Protein backbone atom coordinates (compact mmCIF):
# COMPACT_ATOMS: atom_id res chain seq x y z
CA UNK A 1 0.00 0.00 0.00
CA UNK A 2 2.88 2.35 0.80
CA UNK A 3 4.45 1.71 -2.61
CA UNK A 4 1.16 2.43 -4.37
CA UNK A 5 0.76 5.72 -2.52
CA UNK A 6 4.40 6.67 -3.12
CA UNK A 7 4.05 6.08 -6.87
CA UNK A 8 0.74 7.98 -7.04
CA UNK A 9 0.95 10.81 -4.49
CA UNK A 10 -1.77 12.96 -6.18
CA UNK A 11 -4.21 10.11 -6.90
CA UNK A 12 -7.72 10.06 -5.53
CA UNK A 13 -9.10 7.24 -3.39
CA UNK A 14 -10.71 5.38 -6.35
CA UNK A 15 -7.50 5.79 -8.36
CA UNK A 16 -5.43 4.35 -5.51
CA UNK A 17 -7.81 1.40 -5.29
CA UNK A 18 -7.47 0.77 -9.04
CA UNK A 19 -3.66 1.02 -8.90
CA UNK A 20 -3.55 -1.41 -5.98
CA UNK A 21 -5.82 -3.81 -7.90
CA UNK A 22 -3.58 -3.75 -10.97
CA UNK A 23 -0.46 -4.33 -8.92
CA UNK A 24 -1.87 -7.09 -6.74
CA UNK A 25 -3.97 -8.74 -9.47
CA UNK A 26 -7.08 -8.67 -7.32
CA UNK A 27 -10.41 -6.87 -7.37
CA UNK A 28 -10.36 -3.23 -6.38
CA UNK A 29 -11.38 -2.77 -2.74
CA UNK A 30 -14.18 -0.45 -1.70
CA UNK A 31 -13.64 3.06 -0.47
CA UNK A 32 -14.26 2.01 3.13
CA UNK A 33 -11.65 -0.75 2.85
CA UNK A 34 -9.14 1.62 1.28
CA UNK A 35 -9.56 4.15 4.07
CA UNK A 36 -9.05 1.45 6.68
CA UNK A 37 -5.95 0.12 4.88
CA UNK A 38 -4.42 3.58 4.57
CA UNK A 39 -5.09 4.25 8.24
CA UNK A 40 -3.55 0.94 9.23
CA UNK A 41 -0.45 1.74 7.14
CA UNK A 42 -0.10 5.07 8.94
CA UNK A 43 -0.85 7.09 5.85
CA UNK A 44 -2.83 10.31 6.18
CA UNK A 45 -4.25 12.34 3.35
CA UNK A 46 -3.26 16.03 3.46
CA UNK A 47 -4.02 18.90 1.14
CA UNK A 48 -1.10 20.37 -0.78
CA UNK A 49 0.08 23.76 0.38
CA UNK A 50 -1.19 26.53 -1.77
CA UNK A 51 1.41 28.81 -3.23
CA UNK A 52 0.74 32.45 -2.63
CA UNK A 53 0.37 34.32 -5.86
CA UNK A 54 2.79 37.12 -6.36
CA UNK A 55 1.14 40.47 -5.96
CA UNK A 56 1.06 42.29 -9.27
CA UNK A 57 2.12 45.91 -9.21
CA UNK A 58 -1.00 48.02 -9.10
CA UNK A 59 -1.33 50.46 -11.93
CA UNK A 60 -3.29 53.66 -11.37
CA UNK A 61 -6.74 53.39 -12.86
CA UNK A 62 -8.00 55.96 -15.28
CA UNK A 63 -10.82 57.90 -13.66
CA UNK A 64 -13.38 59.73 -15.70
CA UNK A 65 -15.59 60.91 -12.85
CA UNK A 66 -16.29 64.43 -11.68
CA UNK A 67 -13.07 66.00 -10.41
CA UNK A 68 -11.31 69.33 -10.03
CA UNK A 69 -10.91 69.71 -13.80
CA UNK A 70 -14.68 70.05 -14.05
CA UNK A 71 -14.60 73.00 -11.66
CA UNK A 72 -12.73 75.75 -13.49
CA UNK A 73 -11.45 78.32 -11.07
CA UNK A 74 -12.52 81.92 -11.51
CA UNK A 75 -11.67 85.10 -9.68
CA UNK A 76 -15.22 85.71 -8.51
CA UNK A 77 -15.81 82.20 -7.18
CA UNK A 78 -19.45 82.37 -8.33
CA UNK A 79 -21.19 79.36 -9.82
CA UNK A 80 -22.10 79.60 -13.48
CA UNK A 81 -19.17 81.73 -14.60
CA UNK A 82 -17.95 80.61 -18.01
CA UNK A 83 -14.28 80.41 -18.85
CA UNK A 84 -12.94 82.25 -21.88
CA UNK A 85 -12.59 78.94 -23.73
CA UNK A 86 -16.20 78.02 -22.96
CA UNK A 87 -17.50 81.41 -24.02
CA UNK A 88 -15.52 81.16 -27.27
CA UNK A 89 -17.58 78.07 -28.08
CA UNK A 90 -20.88 79.69 -27.08
CA UNK A 91 -20.41 83.24 -28.32
CA UNK A 92 -21.73 82.75 -31.85
CA UNK A 93 -24.86 81.03 -30.46
CA UNK A 94 -25.98 83.97 -28.31
CA UNK A 95 -24.43 87.02 -29.91
CA UNK A 96 -26.54 88.67 -32.65
CA UNK A 97 -25.31 88.28 -36.19
CA UNK A 98 -23.32 91.21 -37.58
CA UNK A 99 -25.57 93.68 -39.32
CA UNK A 100 -28.75 92.45 -37.64
CA UNK A 101 -31.48 94.96 -36.91
CA UNK A 102 -32.92 95.88 -33.56
CA UNK A 103 -32.07 97.90 -30.50
CA UNK A 104 -28.56 97.38 -29.16
CA UNK A 105 -28.43 95.08 -26.16
CA UNK A 106 -28.55 96.80 -22.79
CA UNK A 107 -26.57 94.03 -21.09
CA UNK A 108 -23.77 91.90 -22.45
CA UNK A 109 -24.85 88.53 -23.74
CA UNK A 110 -22.13 86.81 -21.75
CA UNK A 111 -23.46 88.18 -18.45
CA UNK A 112 -26.99 87.04 -19.37
CA UNK A 113 -25.76 83.54 -20.28
CA UNK A 114 -23.78 83.31 -17.05
CA UNK A 115 -26.86 84.39 -15.10
CA UNK A 116 -28.83 81.56 -16.72
CA UNK A 117 -26.05 79.11 -15.85
CA UNK A 118 -26.07 80.41 -12.27
CA UNK A 119 -29.78 79.65 -11.86
CA UNK A 120 -29.39 76.20 -13.45
CA UNK A 121 -26.31 75.39 -11.39
CA UNK A 122 -27.59 76.52 -7.99
CA UNK A 123 -31.31 75.86 -8.39
CA UNK A 124 -32.05 79.40 -7.28
CA UNK A 125 -35.25 81.18 -8.24
CA UNK A 126 -35.16 83.97 -10.79
CA UNK A 127 -36.10 86.57 -8.21
CA UNK A 128 -33.11 85.60 -6.04
CA UNK A 129 -30.62 86.28 -8.82
CA UNK A 130 -27.83 88.52 -7.44
CA UNK A 131 -28.58 91.89 -9.05
CA UNK A 132 -25.22 93.32 -8.00
CA UNK A 133 -23.51 90.81 -10.29
CA UNK A 134 -26.01 89.90 -13.00
CA UNK A 135 -28.63 91.83 -14.99
CA UNK A 136 -32.20 92.13 -13.64
CA UNK A 137 -33.92 88.79 -13.29
CA UNK A 138 -36.78 89.81 -15.59
CA UNK A 139 -34.40 90.33 -18.51
CA UNK A 140 -32.53 87.10 -17.74
CA UNK A 141 -35.72 85.04 -17.52
CA UNK A 142 -37.10 86.38 -20.79
CA UNK A 143 -33.81 85.65 -22.54
CA UNK A 144 -33.69 82.16 -21.05
CA UNK A 145 -37.21 81.30 -22.24
CA UNK A 146 -36.48 82.62 -25.72
CA UNK A 147 -33.14 80.82 -26.04
CA UNK A 148 -34.54 77.58 -24.59
CA UNK A 149 -37.25 77.52 -27.25
CA UNK A 150 -34.62 78.09 -29.93
CA UNK A 151 -32.54 75.15 -28.66
CA UNK A 152 -29.46 77.24 -27.94
CA UNK A 153 -28.69 75.60 -24.61
CA UNK A 154 -28.83 72.13 -26.17
CA UNK A 155 -26.38 73.30 -28.82
CA UNK A 156 -24.13 74.80 -26.14
CA UNK A 157 -24.16 71.57 -24.15
CA UNK A 158 -23.28 69.60 -27.30
CA UNK A 159 -20.26 71.80 -27.96
CA UNK A 160 -19.05 71.65 -24.36
CA UNK A 161 -19.42 67.87 -24.34
CA UNK A 162 -17.32 67.57 -27.49
CA UNK A 163 -14.72 69.90 -25.99
CA UNK A 164 -14.42 67.77 -22.87
CA UNK A 165 -14.14 64.53 -24.85
CA UNK A 166 -11.25 66.04 -26.79
CA UNK A 167 -9.53 66.91 -23.51
CA UNK A 168 -9.44 63.23 -22.51
CA UNK A 169 -8.39 62.05 -26.00
CA UNK A 170 -11.79 60.72 -27.04
CA UNK A 171 -13.67 61.10 -30.29
CA UNK A 172 -16.13 63.98 -30.44
CA UNK A 173 -19.09 61.64 -30.97
CA UNK A 174 -19.42 58.67 -28.59
CA UNK A 175 -19.74 55.12 -29.92
CA UNK A 176 -21.49 53.74 -26.80
CA UNK A 177 -24.18 55.03 -24.48
CA UNK A 178 -25.67 54.07 -21.11
CA UNK A 179 -29.33 54.56 -20.24
CA UNK A 180 -30.97 54.73 -16.83
CA UNK A 181 -34.25 55.93 -15.36
CA UNK A 182 -35.49 57.22 -12.02
CA UNK A 183 -38.96 57.84 -10.61
CA UNK A 184 -39.36 61.00 -8.53
CA UNK A 185 -42.28 61.98 -6.34
CA UNK A 186 -44.21 65.05 -7.39
CA UNK A 187 -46.82 67.37 -6.00
CA UNK A 188 -50.16 68.36 -7.52
CA UNK A 189 -48.75 71.86 -8.09
CA UNK A 190 -45.99 70.45 -10.29
CA UNK A 191 -48.24 69.49 -13.19
CA UNK A 192 -49.26 66.16 -14.66
CA UNK A 193 -48.28 63.14 -12.55
CA UNK A 194 -48.08 59.43 -13.30
CA UNK A 195 -47.84 56.27 -11.23
CA UNK A 196 -44.90 53.86 -11.31
CA UNK A 197 -46.47 50.52 -10.41
CA UNK A 198 -43.08 48.87 -10.01
CA UNK A 199 -41.68 51.32 -7.44
CA UNK A 200 -45.04 52.51 -6.10
CA UNK A 201 -44.15 56.13 -6.77
CA UNK A 202 -46.58 58.80 -7.94
CA UNK A 203 -44.79 61.53 -9.78
CA UNK A 204 -42.64 61.73 -12.89
CA UNK A 205 -40.06 59.43 -14.42
CA UNK A 206 -36.93 60.74 -16.05
CA UNK A 207 -34.78 58.83 -18.50
CA UNK A 208 -31.16 59.80 -19.04
CA UNK A 209 -28.66 58.69 -21.66
CA UNK A 210 -24.96 59.32 -21.01
CA UNK A 211 -21.73 58.32 -22.69
CA UNK A 212 -19.01 56.24 -21.06
CA UNK A 213 -17.58 59.40 -19.45
CA UNK A 214 -20.88 60.19 -17.77
CA UNK A 215 -21.59 63.19 -20.02
CA UNK A 216 -25.25 63.76 -20.76
CA UNK A 217 -26.51 62.86 -24.24
CA UNK A 218 -30.28 63.07 -23.86
CA UNK A 219 -32.94 63.35 -21.17
CA UNK A 220 -36.67 62.67 -21.30
CA UNK A 221 -39.10 63.40 -18.44
C-alpha positions as a printed Julia matrix, in Angstrom:
221×3 Matrix{Float64}:
   0.0    0.0     0.0
   2.88   2.35    0.8
   4.45   1.71   -2.61
   1.16   2.43   -4.37
   0.76   5.72   -2.52
   4.4    6.67   -3.12
   4.05   6.08   -6.87
   0.74   7.98   -7.04
   0.95  10.81   -4.49
  -1.77  12.96   -6.18
  -4.21  10.11   -6.9
  -7.72  10.06   -5.53
  -9.1    7.24   -3.39
 -10.71   5.38   -6.35
  -7.5    5.79   -8.36
  -5.43   4.35   -5.51
  -7.81   1.4    -5.29
  -7.47   0.77   -9.04
  -3.66   1.02   -8.9
  -3.55  -1.41   -5.98
  -5.82  -3.81   -7.9
  -3.58  -3.75  -10.97
  -0.46  -4.33   -8.92
  -1.87  -7.09   -6.74
  -3.97  -8.74   -9.47
  -7.08  -8.67   -7.32
 -10.41  -6.87   -7.37
 -10.36  -3.23   -6.38
 -11.38  -2.77   -2.74
 -14.18  -0.45   -1.7
 -13.64   3.06   -0.47
 -14.26   2.01    3.13
 -11.65  -0.75    2.85
  -9.14   1.62    1.28
  -9.56   4.15    4.07
  -9.05   1.45    6.68
  -5.95   0.12    4.88
  -4.42   3.58    4.57
  -5.09   4.25    8.24
  -3.55   0.94    9.23
  -0.45   1.74    7.14
  -0.1    5.07    8.94
  -0.85   7.09    5.85
  -2.83  10.31    6.18
  -4.25  12.34    3.35
  -3.26  16.03    3.46
  -4.02  18.9     1.14
  -1.1   20.37   -0.78
   0.08  23.76    0.38
  -1.19  26.53   -1.77
   1.41  28.81   -3.23
   0.74  32.45   -2.63
   0.37  34.32   -5.86
   2.79  37.12   -6.36
   1.14  40.47   -5.96
   1.06  42.29   -9.27
   2.12  45.91   -9.21
  -1.0   48.02   -9.1
  -1.33  50.46  -11.93
  -3.29  53.66  -11.37
  -6.74  53.39  -12.86
  -8.0   55.96  -15.28
 -10.82  57.9   -13.66
 -13.38  59.73  -15.7
 -15.59  60.91  -12.85
 -16.29  64.43  -11.68
 -13.07  66.0   -10.41
 -11.31  69.33  -10.03
 -10.91  69.71  -13.8
 -14.68  70.05  -14.05
 -14.6   73.0   -11.66
 -12.73  75.75  -13.49
 -11.45  78.32  -11.07
 -12.52  81.92  -11.51
 -11.67  85.1    -9.68
 -15.22  85.71   -8.51
 -15.81  82.2    -7.18
 -19.45  82.37   -8.33
 -21.19  79.36   -9.82
 -22.1   79.6   -13.48
 -19.17  81.73  -14.6
 -17.95  80.61  -18.01
 -14.28  80.41  -18.85
 -12.94  82.25  -21.88
 -12.59  78.94  -23.73
 -16.2   78.02  -22.96
 -17.5   81.41  -24.02
 -15.52  81.16  -27.27
 -17.58  78.07  -28.08
 -20.88  79.69  -27.08
 -20.41  83.24  -28.32
 -21.73  82.75  -31.85
 -24.86  81.03  -30.46
 -25.98  83.97  -28.31
 -24.43  87.02  -29.91
 -26.54  88.67  -32.65
 -25.31  88.28  -36.19
 -23.32  91.21  -37.58
 -25.57  93.68  -39.32
 -28.75  92.45  -37.64
 -31.48  94.96  -36.91
 -32.92  95.88  -33.56
 -32.07  97.9   -30.5
 -28.56  97.38  -29.16
 -28.43  95.08  -26.16
 -28.55  96.8   -22.79
 -26.57  94.03  -21.09
 -23.77  91.9   -22.45
 -24.85  88.53  -23.74
 -22.13  86.81  -21.75
 -23.46  88.18  -18.45
 -26.99  87.04  -19.37
 -25.76  83.54  -20.28
 -23.78  83.31  -17.05
 -26.86  84.39  -15.1
 -28.83  81.56  -16.72
 -26.05  79.11  -15.85
 -26.07  80.41  -12.27
 -29.78  79.65  -11.86
 -29.39  76.2   -13.45
 -26.31  75.39  -11.39
 -27.59  76.52   -7.99
 -31.31  75.86   -8.39
 -32.05  79.4    -7.28
 -35.25  81.18   -8.24
 -35.16  83.97  -10.79
 -36.1   86.57   -8.21
 -33.11  85.6    -6.04
 -30.62  86.28   -8.82
 -27.83  88.52   -7.44
 -28.58  91.89   -9.05
 -25.22  93.32   -8.0
 -23.51  90.81  -10.29
 -26.01  89.9   -13.0
 -28.63  91.83  -14.99
 -32.2   92.13  -13.64
 -33.92  88.79  -13.29
 -36.78  89.81  -15.59
 -34.4   90.33  -18.51
 -32.53  87.1   -17.74
 -35.72  85.04  -17.52
 -37.1   86.38  -20.79
 -33.81  85.65  -22.54
 -33.69  82.16  -21.05
 -37.21  81.3   -22.24
 -36.48  82.62  -25.72
 -33.14  80.82  -26.04
 -34.54  77.58  -24.59
 -37.25  77.52  -27.25
 -34.62  78.09  -29.93
 -32.54  75.15  -28.66
 -29.46  77.24  -27.94
 -28.69  75.6   -24.61
 -28.83  72.13  -26.17
 -26.38  73.3   -28.82
 -24.13  74.8   -26.14
 -24.16  71.57  -24.15
 -23.28  69.6   -27.3
 -20.26  71.8   -27.96
 -19.05  71.65  -24.36
 -19.42  67.87  -24.34
 -17.32  67.57  -27.49
 -14.72  69.9   -25.99
 -14.42  67.77  -22.87
 -14.14  64.53  -24.85
 -11.25  66.04  -26.79
  -9.53  66.91  -23.51
  -9.44  63.23  -22.51
  -8.39  62.05  -26.0
 -11.79  60.72  -27.04
 -13.67  61.1   -30.29
 -16.13  63.98  -30.44
 -19.09  61.64  -30.97
 -19.42  58.67  -28.59
 -19.74  55.12  -29.92
 -21.49  53.74  -26.8
 -24.18  55.03  -24.48
 -25.67  54.07  -21.11
 -29.33  54.56  -20.24
 -30.97  54.73  -16.83
 -34.25  55.93  -15.36
 -35.49  57.22  -12.02
 -38.96  57.84  -10.61
 -39.36  61.0    -8.53
 -42.28  61.98   -6.34
 -44.21  65.05   -7.39
 -46.82  67.37   -6.0
 -50.16  68.36   -7.52
 -48.75  71.86   -8.09
 -45.99  70.45  -10.29
 -48.24  69.49  -13.19
 -49.26  66.16  -14.66
 -48.28  63.14  -12.55
 -48.08  59.43  -13.3
 -47.84  56.27  -11.23
 -44.9   53.86  -11.31
 -46.47  50.52  -10.41
 -43.08  48.87  -10.01
 -41.68  51.32   -7.44
 -45.04  52.51   -6.1
 -44.15  56.13   -6.77
 -46.58  58.8    -7.94
 -44.79  61.53   -9.78
 -42.64  61.73  -12.89
 -40.06  59.43  -14.42
 -36.93  60.74  -16.05
 -34.78  58.83  -18.5
 -31.16  59.8   -19.04
 -28.66  58.69  -21.66
 -24.96  59.32  -21.01
 -21.73  58.32  -22.69
 -19.01  56.24  -21.06
 -17.58  59.4   -19.45
 -20.88  60.19  -17.77
 -21.59  63.19  -20.02
 -25.25  63.76  -20.76
 -26.51  62.86  -24.24
 -30.28  63.07  -23.86
 -32.94  63.35  -21.17
 -36.67  62.67  -21.3
 -39.1   63.4   -18.44
